[in-house]
PDB file of C-alpha atoms in Angstrom:
ATOM      1  CA  ASP A 132      -4.289 -25.919 -14.907  1.00 56.00           C
ATOM      2  CA  ALA A 133      -2.061 -22.523 -15.288  1.00 63.00           C
ATOM      3  CA  ASP A 134      -3.834 -19.758 -16.820  1.00 90.00           C
ATOM      4  CA  VAL A 135      -0.514 -18.637 -18.427  1.00 93.00           C
ATOM      5  CA  THR A 136       2.305 -21.322 -19.383  1.00 95.00           C
ATOM      6  CA  GLN A 137       5.689 -20.848 -20.664  1.00 96.00           C
ATOM      7  CA  THR A 138       7.893 -23.180 -22.546  1.00 96.00           C
ATOM      8  CA  PRO A 139      10.367 -23.794 -21.669  1.00 96.00           C
ATOM      9  CA  ARG A 140      10.932 -23.064 -18.276  1.00 95.00           C
ATOM     10  CA  ASN A 141      14.692 -23.191 -18.457  1.00 96.00           C
ATOM     11  CA  ARG A 142      16.645 -23.108 -21.580  1.00 96.00           C
ATOM     12  CA  ILE A 143      21.022 -22.413 -21.683  1.00 97.00           C
ATOM     13  CA  THR A 144      22.168 -21.335 -25.018  1.00 96.00           C
ATOM     14  CA  LYS A 145      25.237 -20.320 -26.587  1.00 96.00           C
ATOM     15  CA  THR A 146      25.794 -16.660 -28.120  1.00 97.00           C
ATOM     16  CA  GLY A 147      24.837 -16.094 -31.443  1.00 97.00           C
ATOM     17  CA  LYS A 148      22.040 -19.034 -31.356  1.00 96.00           C
ATOM     18  CA  ARG A 149      18.439 -18.266 -32.064  1.00 96.00           C
ATOM     19  CA  ILE A 150      16.310 -18.963 -29.632  1.00 97.00           C
ATOM     20  CA  MET A 151      12.326 -18.484 -29.526  1.00 97.00           C
ATOM     21  CA  LEU A 152      10.195 -18.811 -26.109  1.00 98.00           C
ATOM     22  CA  GLU A 153       6.554 -19.699 -25.993  1.00 97.00           C
ATOM     23  CA  CYS A 154       3.783 -18.022 -23.934  1.00 97.00           C
ATOM     24  CA  SER A 155       0.283 -19.399 -23.978  1.00 97.00           C
ATOM     25  CA  GLN A 156      -2.865 -18.286 -22.083  1.00 95.00           C
ATOM     26  CA  THR A 157      -6.230 -19.454 -21.345  1.00 94.00           C
ATOM     27  CA  LYS A 158      -7.697 -16.334 -19.550  1.00 88.00           C
ATOM     28  CA  GLY A 159      -9.156 -15.503 -22.793  1.00 89.00           C
ATOM     29  CA  HIS A 160      -7.174 -12.040 -22.679  1.00 89.00           C
ATOM     30  CA  ASP A 161      -6.672  -9.913 -25.615  1.00 88.00           C
ATOM     31  CA  ARG A 162      -3.345  -8.019 -24.384  1.00 89.00           C
ATOM     32  CA  MET A 163      -0.065  -9.896 -23.924  1.00 93.00           C
ATOM     33  CA  TYR A 164       3.431  -8.806 -23.115  1.00 93.00           C
ATOM     34  CA  TRP A 165       6.766  -9.695 -22.983  1.00 96.00           C
ATOM     35  CA  TYR A 166       9.432  -8.914 -20.098  1.00 95.00           C
ATOM     36  CA  ARG A 167      12.853  -9.190 -19.038  1.00 96.00           C
ATOM     37  CA  GLN A 168      13.967  -9.185 -15.180  1.00 94.00           C
ATOM     38  CA  ASP A 169      17.535  -8.546 -14.686  1.00 91.00           C
ATOM     39  CA  PRO A 170      18.779  -8.737 -10.497  1.00 80.00           C
ATOM     40  CA  GLY A 171      17.880  -5.053  -8.854  1.00 72.00           C
ATOM     41  CA  LEU A 172      16.385  -3.942 -12.268  1.00 74.00           C
ATOM     42  CA  GLY A 173      12.863  -5.067 -11.512  1.00 81.00           C
ATOM     43  CA  LEU A 174      10.763  -5.717 -14.585  1.00 90.00           C
ATOM     44  CA  ARG A 175      11.427  -4.587 -17.860  1.00 91.00           C
ATOM     45  CA  LEU A 176       8.886  -4.253 -20.625  1.00 92.00           C
ATOM     46  CA  ILE A 177      10.106  -5.638 -24.197  1.00 95.00           C
ATOM     47  CA  TYR A 178       6.662  -5.872 -26.505  1.00 95.00           C
ATOM     48  CA  TYR A 179       3.751  -5.641 -25.922  1.00 92.00           C
ATOM     49  CA  SER A 180       0.282  -6.844 -28.087  1.00 92.00           C
ATOM     50  CA  PHE A 181      -3.019  -5.479 -27.876  1.00 86.00           C
ATOM     51  CA  ASP A 182      -4.828  -8.239 -30.387  1.00 86.00           C
ATOM     52  CA  VAL A 183      -3.392 -10.358 -33.042  1.00 89.00           C
ATOM     53  CA  LYS A 184      -2.613  -6.948 -35.748  1.00 90.00           C
ATOM     54  CA  ASP A 185      -1.418  -4.979 -32.578  1.00 91.00           C
ATOM     55  CA  ILE A 186       2.156  -5.488 -31.829  1.00 93.00           C
ATOM     56  CA  ASN A 187       4.467  -2.890 -29.976  1.00 92.00           C
ATOM     57  CA  LYS A 188       7.732  -2.482 -28.693  1.00 92.00           C
ATOM     58  CA  GLY A 189       8.318  -1.510 -25.397  1.00 90.00           C
ATOM     59  CA  GLU A 190      11.475  -0.081 -23.763  1.00 87.00           C
ATOM     60  CA  ILE A 191      13.888  -2.547 -24.477  1.00 93.00           C
ATOM     61  CA  SER A 192      13.091  -4.020 -27.451  1.00 95.00           C
ATOM     62  CA  ASP A 193      16.575  -4.452 -29.434  1.00 95.00           C
ATOM     63  CA  GLY A 194      18.089  -7.632 -30.071  1.00 95.00           C
ATOM     64  CA  TYR A 195      14.017  -9.343 -29.569  1.00 97.00           C
ATOM     65  CA  SER A 196      10.914 -10.252 -31.956  1.00 97.00           C
ATOM     66  CA  VAL A 197       7.716 -10.960 -31.370  1.00 97.00           C
ATOM     67  CA  SER A 198       5.419 -12.782 -33.198  1.00 96.00           C
ATOM     68  CA  ARG A 199       1.113 -12.816 -32.086  1.00 96.00           C
ATOM     69  CA  GLN A 200       0.416 -16.435 -33.888  1.00 92.00           C
ATOM     70  CA  ALA A 201      -3.342 -16.180 -31.746  1.00 93.00           C
ATOM     71  CA  GLN A 202      -5.537 -14.711 -29.208  1.00 92.00           C
ATOM     72  CA  ALA A 203      -3.642 -17.324 -26.749  1.00 95.00           C
ATOM     73  CA  LYS A 204      -0.593 -17.390 -28.087  1.00 96.00           C
ATOM     74  CA  PHE A 205       2.694 -14.538 -28.097  1.00 97.00           C
ATOM     75  CA  SER A 206       6.619 -15.953 -28.754  1.00 98.00           C
ATOM     76  CA  LEU A 207       9.401 -14.230 -28.119  1.00 98.00           C
ATOM     77  CA  SER A 208      12.310 -14.766 -30.478  1.00 97.00           C
ATOM     78  CA  LEU A 209      16.163 -13.434 -29.671  1.00 96.00           C
ATOM     79  CA  GLU A 210      17.668 -13.803 -33.046  1.00 91.00           C
ATOM     80  CA  SER A 211      20.861 -13.771 -32.188  1.00 96.00           C
ATOM     81  CA  ALA A 212      21.248 -14.622 -28.267  1.00 96.00           C
ATOM     82  CA  ILE A 213      23.827 -12.542 -26.766  1.00 96.00           C
ATOM     83  CA  PRO A 214      25.377 -13.215 -22.968  1.00 96.00           C
ATOM     84  CA  ASN A 215      23.680  -9.806 -21.375  1.00 95.00           C
ATOM     85  CA  GLN A 216      20.560 -11.662 -22.730  1.00 96.00           C
ATOM     86  CA  THR A 217      20.538 -13.638 -19.867  1.00 96.00           C
ATOM     87  CA  ALA A 218      17.875 -12.828 -17.842  1.00 96.00           C
ATOM     88  CA  LEU A 219      14.505 -14.384 -16.244  1.00 95.00           C
ATOM     89  CA  TYR A 220      11.635 -13.721 -19.033  1.00 97.00           C
ATOM     90  CA  PHE A 221       8.249 -12.872 -18.015  1.00 96.00           C
ATOM     91  CA  CYS A 222       5.025 -13.614 -20.371  1.00 96.00           C
ATOM     92  CA  ALA A 223       1.644 -11.937 -18.926  1.00 93.00           C
ATOM     93  CA  THR A 224      -1.733 -10.954 -19.788  1.00 92.00           C
ATOM     94  CA  SER A 225      -4.626  -8.624 -19.092  1.00 87.00           C
ATOM     95  CA  ASP A 226      -8.312  -7.811 -19.950  1.00 77.00           C
ATOM     96  CA  PHE A 227      -8.861  -4.242 -19.339  1.00 67.00           C
ATOM     97  CA  ALA A 228     -12.236  -3.945 -16.682  1.00 58.00           C
ATOM     98  CA  GLY A 229     -13.246  -0.813 -15.519  1.00 52.00           C
ATOM     99  CA  GLY A 230     -10.708   1.198 -14.157  1.00 51.00           C
ATOM    100  CA  GLY A 231      -8.365  -1.130 -13.601  1.00 60.00           C
ATOM    101  CA  GLU A 232      -5.787  -3.559 -15.481  1.00 73.00           C
ATOM    102  CA  THR A 233      -4.493  -6.168 -13.644  1.00 82.00           C
ATOM    103  CA  GLN A 234      -1.699  -8.043 -15.522  1.00 87.00           C
ATOM    104  CA  TYR A 235      -1.184 -11.929 -14.633  1.00 89.00           C
ATOM    105  CA  PHE A 236       2.315 -12.995 -15.052  1.00 92.00           C
ATOM    106  CA  GLY A 237       3.265 -16.926 -16.079  1.00 94.00           C
ATOM    107  CA  PRO A 238       5.736 -18.987 -14.558  1.00 93.00           C
ATOM    108  CA  GLY A 239       8.914 -17.133 -16.045  1.00 95.00           C
ATOM    109  CA  THR A 240      11.387 -18.350 -18.315  1.00 96.00           C
ATOM    110  CA  ARG A 241      14.975 -18.933 -17.098  1.00 95.00           C
ATOM    111  CA  LEU A 242      17.311 -18.025 -19.766  1.00 96.00           C
ATOM    112  CA  LEU A 243      21.308 -18.358 -19.643  1.00 96.00           C
ATOM    113  CA  VAL A 244      23.470 -17.332 -22.748  1.00 96.00           C
ATOM    114  CA  LEU A 245      26.963 -18.740 -22.800  1.00 96.00           C
TER     115      LEU A 245
ATOM    116  CA  ALA B  29      13.738  10.193 -12.071  1.00 58.00           C
ATOM    117  CA  GLN B  30      12.621   6.384 -10.353  1.00 67.00           C
ATOM    118  CA  LYS B  31       8.908   6.572 -11.018  1.00 90.00           C
ATOM    119  CA  ILE B  32       8.628   3.046  -8.255  1.00 93.00           C
ATOM    120  CA  THR B  33      10.777   3.929  -5.499  1.00 95.00           C
ATOM    121  CA  GLN B  34      11.677   1.063  -2.763  1.00 95.00           C
ATOM    122  CA  THR B  35      13.478   1.454  -0.040  1.00 95.00           C
ATOM    123  CA  GLN B  36      13.710  -1.811   1.778  1.00 95.00           C
ATOM    124  CA  PRO B  37      15.921  -4.065  -0.085  1.00 92.00           C
ATOM    125  CA  GLY B  38      15.306  -6.439   3.018  1.00 95.00           C
ATOM    126  CA  MET B  39      12.443  -6.474   5.519  1.00 96.00           C
ATOM    127  CA  PHE B  40      12.653  -9.743   8.850  1.00 96.00           C
ATOM    128  CA  VAL B  41       9.333 -10.312  10.396  1.00 97.00           C
ATOM    129  CA  GLN B  42       8.213 -13.077  12.868  1.00 97.00           C
ATOM    130  CA  GLU B  43       5.690 -15.208  12.387  1.00 97.00           C
ATOM    131  CA  LYS B  44       2.310 -13.861  13.566  1.00 97.00           C
ATOM    132  CA  GLU B  45       3.220 -10.128  13.761  1.00 97.00           C
ATOM    133  CA  ALA B  46       2.130  -7.486  10.521  1.00 97.00           C
ATOM    134  CA  VAL B  47       4.443  -5.878   8.712  1.00 97.00           C
ATOM    135  CA  THR B  48       4.708  -3.014   6.204  1.00 98.00           C
ATOM    136  CA  LEU B  49       6.504  -2.616   2.753  1.00 98.00           C
ATOM    137  CA  ASP B  50       7.409   0.827   1.942  1.00 98.00           C
ATOM    138  CA  CYS B  51       6.537   2.307  -1.595  1.00 98.00           C
ATOM    139  CA  THR B  52       6.557   5.759  -2.917  1.00 97.00           C
ATOM    140  CA  TYR B  53       5.549   6.623  -6.801  1.00 96.00           C
ATOM    141  CA  ASP B  54       6.245  10.299  -8.850  1.00 94.00           C
ATOM    142  CA  THR B  55       3.651  10.866 -11.630  1.00 91.00           C
ATOM    143  CA  SER B  56       1.929  14.219 -12.888  1.00 89.00           C
ATOM    144  CA  ASP B  57      -0.714  12.033 -14.280  1.00 88.00           C
ATOM    145  CA  PRO B  58      -3.934  11.924 -12.103  1.00 89.00           C
ATOM    146  CA  SER B  59      -5.265   8.821 -13.098  1.00 87.00           C
ATOM    147  CA  TYR B  60      -2.717   6.071 -12.292  1.00 89.00           C
ATOM    148  CA  GLY B  61      -3.189   2.467 -10.850  1.00 90.00           C
ATOM    149  CA  LEU B  62      -0.425   0.918  -8.297  1.00 93.00           C
ATOM    150  CA  PHE B  63      -0.243  -2.802  -8.193  1.00 94.00           C
ATOM    151  CA  TRP B  64       2.025  -5.199  -5.718  1.00 96.00           C
ATOM    152  CA  TYR B  65       3.104  -8.550  -6.807  1.00 95.00           C
ATOM    153  CA  LYS B  66       4.722 -11.337  -4.554  1.00 96.00           C
ATOM    154  CA  GLN B  67       7.797 -13.606  -5.907  1.00 94.00           C
ATOM    155  CA  PRO B  68       8.203 -16.259  -4.267  1.00 94.00           C
ATOM    156  CA  SER B  69      11.679 -18.531  -4.706  1.00 90.00           C
ATOM    157  CA  SER B  70      10.468 -20.419  -7.308  1.00 88.00           C
ATOM    158  CA  GLY B  71      10.234 -17.290  -9.680  1.00 87.00           C
ATOM    159  CA  GLU B  72       6.995 -16.760 -10.818  1.00 89.00           C
ATOM    160  CA  MET B  73       4.974 -12.941 -10.420  1.00 91.00           C
ATOM    161  CA  ILE B  74       1.989 -13.502  -8.647  1.00 93.00           C
ATOM    162  CA  PHE B  75      -0.775 -10.933  -8.674  1.00 92.00           C
ATOM    163  CA  LEU B  76      -1.395  -9.393  -4.991  1.00 95.00           C
ATOM    164  CA  ILE B  77      -3.869  -5.906  -4.645  1.00 94.00           C
ATOM    165  CA  TYR B  78      -4.305  -3.207  -6.660  1.00 92.00           C
ATOM    166  CA  GLN B  79      -5.144   0.214  -5.813  1.00 93.00           C
ATOM    167  CA  GLY B  80      -6.821   3.242  -8.143  1.00 90.00           C
ATOM    168  CA  SER B  81      -5.995   6.867  -7.863  1.00 91.00           C
ATOM    169  CA  TYR B  82      -9.228   7.476  -7.525  1.00 90.00           C
ATOM    170  CA  ASP B  83     -10.260   4.984  -5.312  1.00 90.00           C
ATOM    171  CA  GLN B  84     -11.496   6.287  -1.735  1.00 88.00           C
ATOM    172  CA  GLN B  85     -10.891   3.504   0.462  1.00 93.00           C
ATOM    173  CA  ASN B  86      -7.903   1.904   0.999  1.00 95.00           C
ATOM    174  CA  ALA B  87      -8.003  -1.396  -1.070  1.00 94.00           C
ATOM    175  CA  THR B  88      -7.810  -4.857   0.886  1.00 95.00           C
ATOM    176  CA  GLU B  89      -7.425  -8.525   0.037  1.00 93.00           C
ATOM    177  CA  GLY B  90      -7.430 -10.688   2.559  1.00 96.00           C
ATOM    178  CA  ARG B  91      -4.190 -10.462   4.879  1.00 97.00           C
ATOM    179  CA  TYR B  92      -3.200  -7.671   2.572  1.00 97.00           C
ATOM    180  CA  SER B  93      -3.666  -4.204   2.632  1.00 97.00           C
ATOM    181  CA  LEU B  94      -2.720  -1.429   0.898  1.00 97.00           C
ATOM    182  CA  ASN B  95      -2.241   2.109   2.372  1.00 96.00           C
ATOM    183  CA  PHE B  96      -2.529   4.939   0.217  1.00 96.00           C
ATOM    184  CA  GLN B  97      -1.441   7.965   0.864  1.00 96.00           C
ATOM    185  CA  LYS B  98      -2.204  10.421  -1.827  1.00 94.00           C
ATOM    186  CA  ALA B  99      -0.803  13.750  -1.055  1.00 94.00           C
ATOM    187  CA  ARG B 100       2.975  11.766   0.156  1.00 95.00           C
ATOM    188  CA  LYS B 101       2.722   9.494  -3.095  1.00 95.00           C
ATOM    189  CA  SER B 102       2.578   6.378  -1.001  1.00 97.00           C
ATOM    190  CA  ALA B 103       1.530   2.956  -1.406  1.00 97.00           C
ATOM    191  CA  ASN B 104       2.470   0.830   1.666  1.00 98.00           C
ATOM    192  CA  LEU B 105       2.222  -2.944   1.373  1.00 98.00           C
ATOM    193  CA  VAL B 106       0.584  -4.336   4.996  1.00 98.00           C
ATOM    194  CA  ILE B 107       1.047  -7.919   5.555  1.00 97.00           C
ATOM    195  CA  SER B 108      -1.112  -8.828   8.660  1.00 96.00           C
ATOM    196  CA  ALA B 109      -0.430 -12.211  10.612  1.00 96.00           C
ATOM    197  CA  SER B 110       2.349 -13.050   8.766  1.00 97.00           C
ATOM    198  CA  GLN B 111       3.322 -16.866   7.508  1.00 97.00           C
ATOM    199  CA  LEU B 112       6.175 -18.546   6.790  1.00 97.00           C
ATOM    200  CA  GLY B 113       5.037 -18.642   2.690  1.00 96.00           C
ATOM    201  CA  ASP B 114       5.062 -15.007   2.995  1.00 97.00           C
ATOM    202  CA  SER B 115       9.019 -14.845   2.403  1.00 97.00           C
ATOM    203  CA  ALA B 116       9.057 -13.559  -0.630  1.00 97.00           C
ATOM    204  CA  MET B 117      10.359 -10.640  -2.954  1.00 95.00           C
ATOM    205  CA  TYR B 118       7.647  -8.242  -3.224  1.00 97.00           C
ATOM    206  CA  PHE B 119       7.457  -5.818  -6.472  1.00 95.00           C
ATOM    207  CA  CYS B 120       5.093  -2.327  -6.063  1.00 96.00           C
ATOM    208  CA  ALA B 121       4.466  -1.313  -9.607  1.00 94.00           C
ATOM    209  CA  MET B 122       2.386   1.705 -11.285  1.00 92.00           C
ATOM    210  CA  ARG B 123       0.647   2.088 -14.128  1.00 87.00           C
ATOM    211  CA  GLU B 124       0.115   5.849 -15.654  1.00 78.00           C
ATOM    212  CA  GLY B 125      -3.312   7.451 -17.091  1.00 66.00           C
ATOM    213  CA  GLY B 126      -6.160   6.099 -18.930  1.00 60.00           C
ATOM    214  CA  GLY B 127      -6.268   3.253 -21.549  1.00 59.00           C
ATOM    215  CA  PHE B 128      -3.026   1.359 -21.848  1.00 63.00           C
ATOM    216  CA  GLN B 129       0.517   2.404 -20.206  1.00 66.00           C
ATOM    217  CA  LYS B 130       3.254   0.335 -19.693  1.00 76.00           C
ATOM    218  CA  LEU B 131       3.756  -1.046 -16.059  1.00 85.00           C
ATOM    219  CA  VAL B 132       6.658   0.472 -14.174  1.00 88.00           C
ATOM    220  CA  PHE B 133       8.171  -1.771 -11.321  1.00 91.00           C
ATOM    221  CA  GLY B 134      10.293  -0.953  -8.534  1.00 92.00           C
ATOM    222  CA  THR B 135      13.001  -3.034  -7.837  1.00 91.00           C
ATOM    223  CA  GLY B 136      11.853  -4.868  -5.272  1.00 93.00           C
ATOM    224  CA  THR B 137      12.221  -5.668  -1.658  1.00 96.00           C
ATOM    225  CA  ARG B 138      12.894  -9.158   0.244  1.00 96.00           C
ATOM    226  CA  LEU B 139      10.741 -10.226   2.932  1.00 98.00           C
ATOM    227  CA  LEU B 140      11.685 -12.715   5.139  1.00 97.00           C
ATOM    228  CA  VAL B 141       9.521 -14.341   7.878  1.00 97.00           C
ATOM    229  CA  SER B 142      11.021 -16.061  10.754  1.00 96.00           C
ATOM    230  CA  PRO B 143       9.221 -18.682  13.053  1.00 94.00           C
TER     231      PRO B 143
END
């Protein structure tokens, strides 16, 4: 089984709809992240969380909110989806380990907002 | 200014040959980490290799090695004995400083391995 899972894997929605993307991990990591990927722009950080009680905005948090329901679960919500939120969304986890902090990514969710 | 620059939008290599994917970075922080990720057409991001700024030796992981030239601020990925399954997008990323700092990604290089 994958260490980091994301649901749904693909989603089509309409402008103005509320949508939630979910992420679960079995790696036992404390830190979790949400990124979006747009063609030609690489990945950009939306939100990150060090633990259940700690949530922080990334560089492009406007229009998004998150919930850390448990150490293993981190959800991303689009309260009112708009077409420029069409992108590939990744959840990632990490655990600081002696100098290196590698982030491990889920399989991604392809979101299309019409 | 771009923190991570990948100047090769696309690269071609024949199977079994070696290929180098370029990455230059910009930071004034003496402590940083450099990462390479692979993204196949299926979309997932796969961690390949990590190099810390204080590491004395170049990182290696199987067929992947990182040619770390600190003075030139470059962290090129070398893939030896290319395989058809190596065809993918490759992203270089950097984390600055100690503690938590976000990963900054380059725009990627698409590698195509031909038979």
